[in-house]
Coordinates of C-alpha atoms and ligand atoms in Angstrom, one line a residue:
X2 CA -155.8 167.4 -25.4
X3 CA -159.6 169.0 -26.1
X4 CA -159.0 167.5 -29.8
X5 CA -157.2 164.3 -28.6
X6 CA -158.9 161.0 -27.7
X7 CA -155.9 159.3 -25.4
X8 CA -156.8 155.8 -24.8
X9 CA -153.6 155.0 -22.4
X10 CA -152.9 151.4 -22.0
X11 CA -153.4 150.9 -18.7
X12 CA -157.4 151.3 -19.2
X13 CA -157.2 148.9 -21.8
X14 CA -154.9 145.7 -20.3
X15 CA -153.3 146.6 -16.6
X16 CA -153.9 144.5 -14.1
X17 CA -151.7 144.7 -10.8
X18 CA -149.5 141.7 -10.4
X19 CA -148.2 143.1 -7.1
X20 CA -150.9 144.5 -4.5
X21 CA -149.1 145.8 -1.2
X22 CA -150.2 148.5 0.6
X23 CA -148.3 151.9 -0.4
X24 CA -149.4 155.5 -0.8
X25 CA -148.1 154.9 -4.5
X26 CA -151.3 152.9 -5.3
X27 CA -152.9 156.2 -6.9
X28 CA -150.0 156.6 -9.3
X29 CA -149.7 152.5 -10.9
X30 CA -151.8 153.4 -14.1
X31 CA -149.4 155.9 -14.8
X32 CA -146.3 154.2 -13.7
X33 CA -147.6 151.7 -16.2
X34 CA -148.4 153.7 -19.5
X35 CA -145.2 155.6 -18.8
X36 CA -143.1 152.5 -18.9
X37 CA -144.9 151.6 -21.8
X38 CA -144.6 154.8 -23.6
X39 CA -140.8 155.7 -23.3
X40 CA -139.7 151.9 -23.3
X41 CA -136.5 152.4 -21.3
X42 CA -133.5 150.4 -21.2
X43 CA -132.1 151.2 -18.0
X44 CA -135.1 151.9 -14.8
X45 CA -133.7 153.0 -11.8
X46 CA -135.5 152.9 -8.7
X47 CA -134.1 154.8 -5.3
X48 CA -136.4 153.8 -2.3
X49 CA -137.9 150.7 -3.4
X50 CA -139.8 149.5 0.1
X51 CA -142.5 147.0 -0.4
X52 CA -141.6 147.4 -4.6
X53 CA -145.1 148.1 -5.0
X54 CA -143.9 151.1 -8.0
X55 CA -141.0 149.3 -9.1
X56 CA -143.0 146.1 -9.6
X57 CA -145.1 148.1 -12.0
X58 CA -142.1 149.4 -14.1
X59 CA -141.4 145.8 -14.4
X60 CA -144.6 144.0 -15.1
X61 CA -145.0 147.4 -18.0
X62 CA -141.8 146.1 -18.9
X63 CA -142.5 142.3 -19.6
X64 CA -146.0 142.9 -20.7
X65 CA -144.2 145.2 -23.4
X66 CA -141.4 143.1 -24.3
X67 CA -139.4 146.0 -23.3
X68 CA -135.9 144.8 -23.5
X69 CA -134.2 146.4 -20.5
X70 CA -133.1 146.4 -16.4
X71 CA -134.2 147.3 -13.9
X72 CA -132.4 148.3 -10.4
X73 CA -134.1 148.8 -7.1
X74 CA -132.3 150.7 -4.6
X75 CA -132.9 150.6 -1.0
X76 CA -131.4 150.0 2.3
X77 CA -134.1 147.9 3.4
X78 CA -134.1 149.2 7.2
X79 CA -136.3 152.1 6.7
X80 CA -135.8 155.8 7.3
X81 CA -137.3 158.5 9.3
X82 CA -140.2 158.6 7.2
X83 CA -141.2 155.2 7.1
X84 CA -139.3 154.1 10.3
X85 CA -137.4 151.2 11.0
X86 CA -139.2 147.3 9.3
X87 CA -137.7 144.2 10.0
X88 CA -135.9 141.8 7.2
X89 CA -139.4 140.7 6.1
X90 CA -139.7 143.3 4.0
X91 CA -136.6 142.5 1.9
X92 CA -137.3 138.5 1.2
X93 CA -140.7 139.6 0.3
X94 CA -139.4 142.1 -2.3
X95 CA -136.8 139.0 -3.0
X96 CA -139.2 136.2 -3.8
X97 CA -141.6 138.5 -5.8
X98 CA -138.6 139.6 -8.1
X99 CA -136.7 136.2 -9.0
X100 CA -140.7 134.5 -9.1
X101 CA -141.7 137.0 -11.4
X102 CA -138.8 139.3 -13.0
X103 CA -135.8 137.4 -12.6
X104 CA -133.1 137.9 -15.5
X105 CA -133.5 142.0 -15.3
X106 CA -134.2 143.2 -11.8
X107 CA -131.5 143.7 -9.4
X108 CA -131.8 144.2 -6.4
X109 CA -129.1 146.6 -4.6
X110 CA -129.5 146.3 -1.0
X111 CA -127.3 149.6 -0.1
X112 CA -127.6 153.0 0.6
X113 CA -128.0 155.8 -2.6
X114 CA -124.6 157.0 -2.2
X115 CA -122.7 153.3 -2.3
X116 CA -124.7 152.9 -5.3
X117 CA -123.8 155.8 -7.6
X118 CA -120.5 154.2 -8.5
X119 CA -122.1 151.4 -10.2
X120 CA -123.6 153.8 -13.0
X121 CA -122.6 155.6 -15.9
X122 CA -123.0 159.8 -16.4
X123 CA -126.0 159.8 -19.1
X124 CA -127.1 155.9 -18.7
X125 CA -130.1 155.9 -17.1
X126 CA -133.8 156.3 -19.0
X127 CA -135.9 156.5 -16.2
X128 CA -135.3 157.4 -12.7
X129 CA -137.8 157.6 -9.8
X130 CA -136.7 159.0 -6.8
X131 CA -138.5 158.0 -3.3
X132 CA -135.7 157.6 -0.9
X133 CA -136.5 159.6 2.8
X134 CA -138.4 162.7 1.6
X135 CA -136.8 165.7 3.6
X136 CA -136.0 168.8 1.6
X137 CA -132.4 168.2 1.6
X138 CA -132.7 164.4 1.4
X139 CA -134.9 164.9 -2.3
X140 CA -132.5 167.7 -3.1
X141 CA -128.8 165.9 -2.5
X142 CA -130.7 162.4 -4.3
X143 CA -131.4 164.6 -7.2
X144 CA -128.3 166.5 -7.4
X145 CA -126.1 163.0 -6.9
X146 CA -128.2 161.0 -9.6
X147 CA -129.1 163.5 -12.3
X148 CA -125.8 163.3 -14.2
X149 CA -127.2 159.4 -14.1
X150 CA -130.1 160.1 -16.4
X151 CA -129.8 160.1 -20.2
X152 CA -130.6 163.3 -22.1
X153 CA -134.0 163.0 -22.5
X154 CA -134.6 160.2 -19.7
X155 CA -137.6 161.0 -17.7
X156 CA -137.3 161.4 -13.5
X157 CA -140.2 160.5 -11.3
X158 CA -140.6 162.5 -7.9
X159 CA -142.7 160.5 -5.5
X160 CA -144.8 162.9 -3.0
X161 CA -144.2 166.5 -3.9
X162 CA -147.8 167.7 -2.4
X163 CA -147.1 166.2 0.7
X164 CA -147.0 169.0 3.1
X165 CA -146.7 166.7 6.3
X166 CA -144.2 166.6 8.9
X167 CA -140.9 167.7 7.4
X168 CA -141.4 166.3 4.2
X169 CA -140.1 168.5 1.2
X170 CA -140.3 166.8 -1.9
X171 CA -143.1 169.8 -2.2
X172 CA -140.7 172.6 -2.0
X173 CA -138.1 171.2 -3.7
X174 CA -139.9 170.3 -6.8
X175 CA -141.4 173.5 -6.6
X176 CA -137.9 174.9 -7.2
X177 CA -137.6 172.2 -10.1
X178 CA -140.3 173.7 -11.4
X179 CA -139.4 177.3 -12.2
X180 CA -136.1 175.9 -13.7
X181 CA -136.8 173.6 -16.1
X182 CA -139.3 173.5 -19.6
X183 CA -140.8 169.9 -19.8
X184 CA -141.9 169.3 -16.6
X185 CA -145.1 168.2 -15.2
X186 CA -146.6 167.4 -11.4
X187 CA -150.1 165.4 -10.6
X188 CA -151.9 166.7 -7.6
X189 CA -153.2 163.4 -6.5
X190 CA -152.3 160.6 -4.6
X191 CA -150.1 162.6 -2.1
X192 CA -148.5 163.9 -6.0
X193 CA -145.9 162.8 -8.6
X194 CA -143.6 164.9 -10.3
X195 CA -142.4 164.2 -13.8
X196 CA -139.2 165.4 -15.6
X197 CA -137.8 165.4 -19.1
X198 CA -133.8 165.4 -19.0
X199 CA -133.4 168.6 -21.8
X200 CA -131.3 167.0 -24.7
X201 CA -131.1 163.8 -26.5
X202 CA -133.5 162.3 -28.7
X203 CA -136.5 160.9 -26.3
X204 CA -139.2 159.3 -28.1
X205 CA -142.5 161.0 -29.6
X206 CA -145.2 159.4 -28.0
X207 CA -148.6 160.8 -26.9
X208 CA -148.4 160.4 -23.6
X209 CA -145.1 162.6 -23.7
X210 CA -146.6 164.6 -25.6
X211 CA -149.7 165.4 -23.4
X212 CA -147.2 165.2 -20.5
X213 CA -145.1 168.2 -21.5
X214 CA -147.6 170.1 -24.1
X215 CA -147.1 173.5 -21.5
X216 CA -150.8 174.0 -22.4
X217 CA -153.0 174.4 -18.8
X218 CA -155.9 173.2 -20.7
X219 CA -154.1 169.6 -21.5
X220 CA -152.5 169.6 -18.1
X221 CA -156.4 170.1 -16.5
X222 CA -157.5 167.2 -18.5
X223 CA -153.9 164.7 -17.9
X224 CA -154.5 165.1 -14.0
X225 CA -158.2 164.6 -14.3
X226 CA -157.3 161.4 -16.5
X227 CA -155.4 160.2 -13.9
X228 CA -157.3 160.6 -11.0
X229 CA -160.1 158.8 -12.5
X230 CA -157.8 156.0 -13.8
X231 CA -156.3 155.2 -10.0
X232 CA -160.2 155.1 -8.6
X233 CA -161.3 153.2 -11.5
X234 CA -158.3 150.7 -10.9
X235 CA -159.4 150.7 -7.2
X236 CA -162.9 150.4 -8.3
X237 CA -162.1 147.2 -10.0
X238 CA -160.0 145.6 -7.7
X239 CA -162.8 145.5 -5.1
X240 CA -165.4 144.4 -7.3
X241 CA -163.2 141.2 -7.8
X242 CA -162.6 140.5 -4.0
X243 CA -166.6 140.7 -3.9
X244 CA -167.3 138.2 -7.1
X245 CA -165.8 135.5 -5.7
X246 CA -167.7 135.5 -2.6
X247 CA -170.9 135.7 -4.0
X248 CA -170.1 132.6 -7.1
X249 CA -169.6 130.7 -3.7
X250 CA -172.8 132.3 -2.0
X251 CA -174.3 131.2 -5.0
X252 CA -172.7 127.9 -5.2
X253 CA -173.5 126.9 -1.8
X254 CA -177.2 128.0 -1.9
X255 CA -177.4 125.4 -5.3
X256 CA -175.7 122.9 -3.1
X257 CA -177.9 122.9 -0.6
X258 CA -180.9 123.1 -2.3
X259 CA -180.1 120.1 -4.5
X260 CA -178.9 118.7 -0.9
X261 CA -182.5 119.0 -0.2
X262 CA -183.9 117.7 -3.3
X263 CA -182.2 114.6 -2.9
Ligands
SAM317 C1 -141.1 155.9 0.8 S1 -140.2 154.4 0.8 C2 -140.3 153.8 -0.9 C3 -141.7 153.5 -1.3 C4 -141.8 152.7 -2.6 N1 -141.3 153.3 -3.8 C5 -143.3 152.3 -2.8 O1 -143.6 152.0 -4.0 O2 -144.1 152.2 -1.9 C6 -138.6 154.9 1.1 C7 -137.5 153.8 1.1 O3 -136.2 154.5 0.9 C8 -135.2 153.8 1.7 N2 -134.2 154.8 1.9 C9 -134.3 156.1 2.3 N3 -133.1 156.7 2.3 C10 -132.2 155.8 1.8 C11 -130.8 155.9 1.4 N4 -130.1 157.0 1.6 N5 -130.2 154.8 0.9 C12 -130.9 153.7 0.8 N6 -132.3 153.5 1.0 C13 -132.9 154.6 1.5 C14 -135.9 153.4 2.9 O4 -135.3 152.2 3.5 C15 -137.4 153.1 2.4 O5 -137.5 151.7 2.2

């Protein structure tokens, strides 16, 4: 990367359809250029929530003209972890997918395990896993879905540097990590790990190749990138809920003065 100028997309054009709140905020500009980089056919999303990271695989996807589907996976009732939330929840994801992404998402309101029947071995390009994040819970998602992902498909681990409570995304990916060549974790944002099924014929891209380069250097510099790129989005966003406020500060104060003129 020291002789590499990576100008990722999501600097240049993102701009969050779907705000909620979620600890997954810090990882949407990557989310995004990923999405937009690998331009998978088949997403696959277990522990979907508020949708706040699978909305952003989709709108990468339109914005892209990336012709594929997606599939969110999730219960809807809520798990240790995030405990129990009412049905609310579920419209809400609902009404933002058929307003916004209807014709590719679907929705599969069931538990991991009902769902693996409805997928082929070596079908899916991208896979994020963020179901209840327990040691064995990360471990038996993985174990049950990898045969899922295409050689050369990518898998997204949400929270593997969250040492809280039991949670042991952290330890698992860690053992993830002394197995496998192209993989690839960002410290931030409660961290994401990033995998590269070995085999098949995955795209070149920069990202990807910045992603898996093995060199510390590049890695420094990725995770830096990053970091910078979820406070700048943050950054933005408030600025904009200030602007209007003061255009109307504004507005008023020339109201009133031509008020008084008159
Ligand atoms: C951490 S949340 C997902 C967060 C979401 N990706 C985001 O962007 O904020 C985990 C979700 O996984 C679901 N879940 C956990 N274990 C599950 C299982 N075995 N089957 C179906 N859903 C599950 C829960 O209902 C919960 O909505």
């Amino acid at each position: 990367m020291t002789s590499t100028l990576y100008f990722p997309p999501s600097l240049q054009r993102f701009e969050p359809r779907r705000m909620v709140f979620s600890t997954w905020v810090d990882h949407l500009p990557f989310a995004y250029d990923l999405v937009t980089a690998i331009r998978p056919q088949v997403v696959v999303e277990l522990g979907v929530y508020n949708g706040l990271s699978f909305f952003t695989f989709c709108q990468a996807m339109v914005e892209n003209d990336i012709d594929g589907v997606a599939y969110a996976i999730d219960c809807w009732e809520g798990d240790e972890h995030t405990d129990a939330y009412d049905d609310s929840i579920f419209k809400d994801v609902q009404h933002h997918a058929r307003e916004h992404y209807r014709g590719f998402t679907y929705l599969l309101r069931m538990y991991f395990n009902e769902a693996l029947r409805h997928f082929e071995q070596d079908s899916i390009d991208l896979l994020h896993i963020d179901g209840l994040h327990t040691y064995e819970a990360v471990k038996e998602d993985f174990e049950n879905w990898y045969p899922k992902v295409t050689p050369g498909g990518i898998v997204l681990f949400h929270d593997v540097m969250a040492r809280i409570k039991d949670f042991g995304a952290w330890k698992f990916f860690a053992e993830l990590e002394q197995e496998h060549e192209e993989i690839f974790r960002f410290n931030h944002g409660f961290g994401l790990g990033v995998l590269r099924k070995p085999g098949g014929n995955p795209p070149h891209t920069e990202l990807t190749e910045l992603l898996f380069s093995r060199d510390p250097e590049t890695h420094k510099r990725l995770r830096q990138l990053y970091s910078h790129a979820a406070h700048f989005l943050e950054a933005r966003r408030q600025a904009k809920r200030f602007k209007p406020k003061d255009h109307a500060e504004a507005d008023k104060g020339g109201q009133g003065k031509q008020a008084g003129e008159g």
